[in-house]
């Protein structure tokens, strides 16, 4: 999956309001503050750990 914001390969894929969005690690960090408003951030962090293991 490609990052939603640039041409790099996405490090994480998140689903928000039934739309799947890929984010590279840089853009994931950029968006972390605004994303943290949602309840799904906990799930996202779990997925990130899985991806890195
Ligand atoms: Zn990116």
CSV table of N, CA, C and O and ligand atoms in Angstrom, one decimal:
chain,number,residue,atom,x,y,z
A,1,UNK,N,0.8,-1.2,0.0
A,1,UNK,CA,0.0,0.0,0.0
A,1,UNK,C,0.9,1.3,0.0
A,1,UNK,O,1.9,1.3,0.6
A,2,UNK,N,0.4,2.2,-0.7
A,2,UNK,CA,1.2,3.5,-0.8
A,2,UNK,C,0.7,4.5,0.2
A,2,UNK,O,-0.5,4.5,0.6
A,3,UNK,N,1.7,5.3,0.7
A,3,UNK,CA,1.3,6.4,1.6
A,3,UNK,C,0.3,7.3,1.0
A,3,UNK,O,0.4,7.6,-0.2
A,4,UNK,N,-0.7,7.8,1.8
A,4,UNK,CA,-1.7,8.7,1.3
A,4,UNK,C,-1.2,10.1,0.9
A,4,UNK,O,-1.7,10.8,0.1
A,5,UNK,N,0.0,10.4,1.5
A,5,UNK,CA,0.5,11.8,1.4
A,5,UNK,C,1.7,11.9,0.5
A,5,UNK,O,2.1,13.0,0.1
A,6,UNK,N,2.4,10.8,0.2
A,6,UNK,CA,3.6,10.8,-0.6
A,6,UNK,C,3.7,9.5,-1.4
A,6,UNK,O,2.8,8.7,-1.3
A,7,UNK,N,4.8,9.3,-2.1
A,7,UNK,CA,4.9,8.2,-3.0
A,7,UNK,C,5.6,7.0,-2.3
A,7,UNK,O,5.8,6.0,-3.0
A,8,UNK,N,5.9,7.2,-1.1
A,8,UNK,CA,6.6,6.1,-0.4
A,8,UNK,C,5.6,4.9,0.0
A,8,UNK,O,4.4,5.1,0.0
A,9,UNK,N,6.2,3.8,0.3
A,9,UNK,CA,5.4,2.7,0.7
A,9,UNK,C,4.9,2.9,2.1
A,9,UNK,O,5.7,3.4,3.0
A,10,UNK,N,3.7,2.6,2.4
A,10,UNK,CA,3.1,2.9,3.7
A,10,UNK,C,3.6,1.9,4.7
A,10,UNK,O,3.8,0.7,4.5
A,11,UNK,N,4.0,2.5,5.9
A,11,UNK,CA,4.4,1.6,7.0
A,11,UNK,C,3.2,1.1,7.8
A,11,UNK,O,3.3,0.0,8.4
A,12,UNK,N,2.2,1.8,7.8
A,12,UNK,CA,0.9,1.4,8.5
A,12,UNK,C,-0.3,1.7,7.6
A,12,UNK,O,-0.3,2.6,6.8
A,13,UNK,N,-1.3,0.9,7.7
A,13,UNK,CA,-2.6,1.1,7.1
A,13,UNK,C,-3.6,1.3,8.2
A,13,UNK,O,-3.7,0.4,9.0
A,14,UNK,N,-4.3,2.4,8.2
A,14,UNK,CA,-5.3,2.6,9.2
A,14,UNK,C,-6.7,2.8,8.5
A,14,UNK,O,-6.8,3.2,7.3
A,15,UNK,N,-7.7,2.4,9.3
A,15,UNK,CA,-9.0,2.5,8.7
A,15,UNK,C,-9.8,3.5,9.6
A,15,UNK,O,-9.9,3.4,10.8
A,16,UNK,N,-10.3,4.5,8.9
A,16,UNK,CA,-11.0,5.5,9.6
A,16,UNK,C,-12.3,5.8,8.8
A,16,UNK,O,-12.3,6.1,7.6
A,17,UNK,N,-13.4,5.7,9.5
A,17,UNK,CA,-14.7,5.9,8.9
A,17,UNK,C,-14.8,5.1,7.6
A,17,UNK,O,-15.3,5.5,6.5
A,18,UNK,N,-14.4,3.8,7.7
A,18,UNK,CA,-14.5,2.8,6.6
A,18,UNK,C,-13.7,3.1,5.4
A,18,UNK,O,-13.9,2.5,4.4
A,19,UNK,N,-12.7,4.0,5.6
A,19,UNK,CA,-11.8,4.3,4.5
A,19,UNK,C,-10.4,3.9,4.9
A,19,UNK,O,-9.9,4.3,6.0
A,20,UNK,N,-9.8,3.1,4.1
A,20,UNK,CA,-8.4,2.6,4.5
A,20,UNK,C,-7.4,3.6,3.9
A,20,UNK,O,-7.4,4.0,2.7
A,21,UNK,N,-6.5,4.0,4.8
A,21,UNK,CA,-5.5,5.0,4.4
A,21,UNK,C,-4.1,4.5,4.8
A,21,UNK,O,-3.9,4.1,5.9
A,22,UNK,N,-3.2,4.5,3.9
A,22,UNK,CA,-1.8,4.1,4.1
A,22,UNK,C,-1.0,5.3,4.5
A,22,UNK,O,-1.2,6.4,4.0
A,23,UNK,N,-0.1,5.1,5.5
A,23,UNK,CA,0.8,6.2,5.9
A,23,UNK,C,2.2,5.7,6.0
A,23,UNK,O,2.4,4.6,6.6
A,24,UNK,N,3.2,6.4,5.5
A,24,UNK,CA,4.6,6.1,5.8
A,24,UNK,C,4.9,6.5,7.2
A,24,UNK,O,4.1,7.3,7.8
A,25,UNK,N,6.0,6.1,7.7
A,25,UNK,CA,6.3,6.4,9.1
A,25,UNK,C,6.4,7.9,9.4
A,25,UNK,O,5.9,8.4,10.4
A,26,UNK,N,6.9,8.7,8.4
A,26,UNK,CA,7.1,10.1,8.6
A,26,UNK,C,5.7,10.8,8.7
A,26,UNK,O,5.4,11.6,9.5
A,27,UNK,N,4.8,10.4,7.7
A,27,UNK,CA,3.5,11.1,7.7
A,27,UNK,C,2.6,10.5,8.8
A,27,UNK,O,1.8,11.3,9.3
A,28,UNK,N,2.9,9.3,9.3
A,28,UNK,CA,2.1,8.8,10.4
A,28,UNK,C,2.4,9.7,11.6
A,28,UNK,O,1.5,10.1,12.4
A,29,UNK,N,3.7,10.0,11.8
A,29,UNK,CA,4.1,10.9,12.9
A,29,UNK,C,3.5,12.3,12.8
A,29,UNK,O,3.1,12.9,13.7
A,30,UNK,N,3.5,12.8,11.6
A,30,UNK,CA,2.9,14.1,11.3
A,30,UNK,C,1.5,14.1,11.7
A,30,UNK,O,1.0,15.1,12.2
A,31,UNK,N,0.8,13.1,11.4
A,31,UNK,CA,-0.7,13.0,11.7
A,31,UNK,C,-1.1,12.6,13.0
A,31,UNK,O,-2.2,12.6,13.4
A,32,UNK,N,-0.1,12.1,13.8
A,32,UNK,CA,-0.4,11.5,15.1
A,32,UNK,C,-1.2,12.3,16.0
A,32,UNK,O,-2.2,11.9,16.6
A,33,UNK,N,-0.9,13.6,16.1
A,33,UNK,CA,-1.7,14.5,17.0
A,33,UNK,C,-3.1,14.6,16.6
A,33,UNK,O,-4.0,14.4,17.4
A,34,UNK,N,-3.4,14.8,15.3
A,34,UNK,CA,-4.8,14.9,14.9
A,34,UNK,C,-5.5,13.5,14.9
A,34,UNK,O,-6.7,13.5,15.3
A,35,UNK,N,-4.7,12.5,14.6
A,35,UNK,CA,-5.3,11.2,14.7
A,35,UNK,C,-5.7,10.8,16.1
A,35,UNK,O,-6.6,10.0,16.4
A,36,UNK,N,-4.9,11.3,17.1
A,36,UNK,CA,-5.1,10.9,18.5
A,36,UNK,C,-6.5,11.3,19.0
A,36,UNK,O,-6.9,10.9,20.1
A,37,UNK,N,-7.2,12.2,18.3
A,37,UNK,CA,-8.5,12.5,18.7
A,37,UNK,C,-9.5,11.4,18.6
A,37,UNK,O,-10.5,11.4,19.3
A,38,UNK,N,-9.2,10.4,17.8
A,38,UNK,CA,-10.1,9.2,17.6
A,38,UNK,C,-9.8,8.1,18.6
A,38,UNK,O,-8.7,8.0,19.1
A,39,UNK,N,-10.8,7.3,18.8
A,39,UNK,CA,-10.6,6.2,19.8
A,39,UNK,C,-9.8,5.0,19.2
A,39,UNK,O,-9.4,4.1,19.9
A,40,UNK,N,-9.6,5.1,17.9
A,40,UNK,CA,-9.0,4.0,17.2
A,40,UNK,C,-7.4,4.0,17.2
A,40,UNK,O,-6.8,3.2,16.7
A,41,UNK,N,-6.9,5.0,17.9
A,41,UNK,CA,-5.4,5.1,18.0
A,41,UNK,C,-4.8,3.9,18.7
A,41,UNK,O,-3.8,3.5,18.3
A,42,UNK,N,-5.5,3.5,19.7
A,42,UNK,CA,-5.0,2.3,20.4
A,42,UNK,C,-4.8,1.1,19.5
A,42,UNK,O,-3.8,0.4,19.5
A,43,UNK,N,-5.8,0.9,18.7
A,43,UNK,CA,-5.8,-0.2,17.7
A,43,UNK,C,-4.6,0.0,16.8
A,43,UNK,O,-3.9,-0.9,16.4
A,44,UNK,N,-4.5,1.3,16.4
A,44,UNK,CA,-3.4,1.6,15.4
A,44,UNK,C,-2.0,1.3,16.0
A,44,UNK,O,-1.2,0.7,15.3
A,45,UNK,N,-1.8,1.6,17.2
A,45,UNK,CA,-0.5,1.4,17.8
A,45,UNK,C,-0.3,-0.1,17.9
A,45,UNK,O,0.8,-0.6,17.8
A,46,UNK,N,-1.3,-0.9,18.2
A,46,UNK,CA,-1.2,-2.3,18.3
A,46,UNK,C,-0.8,-2.9,16.9
A,46,UNK,O,0.1,-3.7,16.8
A,47,UNK,N,-1.4,-2.4,15.9
A,47,UNK,CA,-1.0,-2.8,14.5
A,47,UNK,C,0.4,-2.4,14.2
A,47,UNK,O,1.1,-3.2,13.5
A,48,UNK,N,0.8,-1.3,14.6
A,48,UNK,CA,2.2,-0.8,14.3
A,48,UNK,C,3.2,-1.8,15.0
A,48,UNK,O,4.2,-2.1,14.4
A,49,UNK,N,2.9,-2.2,16.2
A,49,UNK,CA,3.8,-3.1,16.9
A,49,UNK,C,3.9,-4.4,16.1
A,49,UNK,O,4.9,-5.0,16.0
A,50,UNK,N,2.7,-4.9,15.6
A,50,UNK,CA,2.7,-6.1,14.9
A,50,UNK,C,3.5,-6.0,13.7
A,50,UNK,O,4.3,-6.9,13.3
A,51,UNK,N,3.4,-4.9,13.0
A,51,UNK,CA,4.2,-4.7,11.7
A,51,UNK,C,5.7,-4.7,12.0
A,51,UNK,O,6.4,-5.1,11.1
A,52,UNK,N,6.1,-4.2,13.1
A,52,UNK,CA,7.5,-4.1,13.4
A,52,UNK,C,8.1,-5.4,14.0
A,52,UNK,O,9.3,-5.5,14.0
A,53,UNK,N,7.3,-6.3,14.4
A,53,UNK,CA,7.8,-7.5,15.1
A,53,UNK,C,8.3,-8.5,14.0
A,53,UNK,O,8.0,-8.4,12.9
B,1,LIG,ZN1,4.2,9.7,3.4
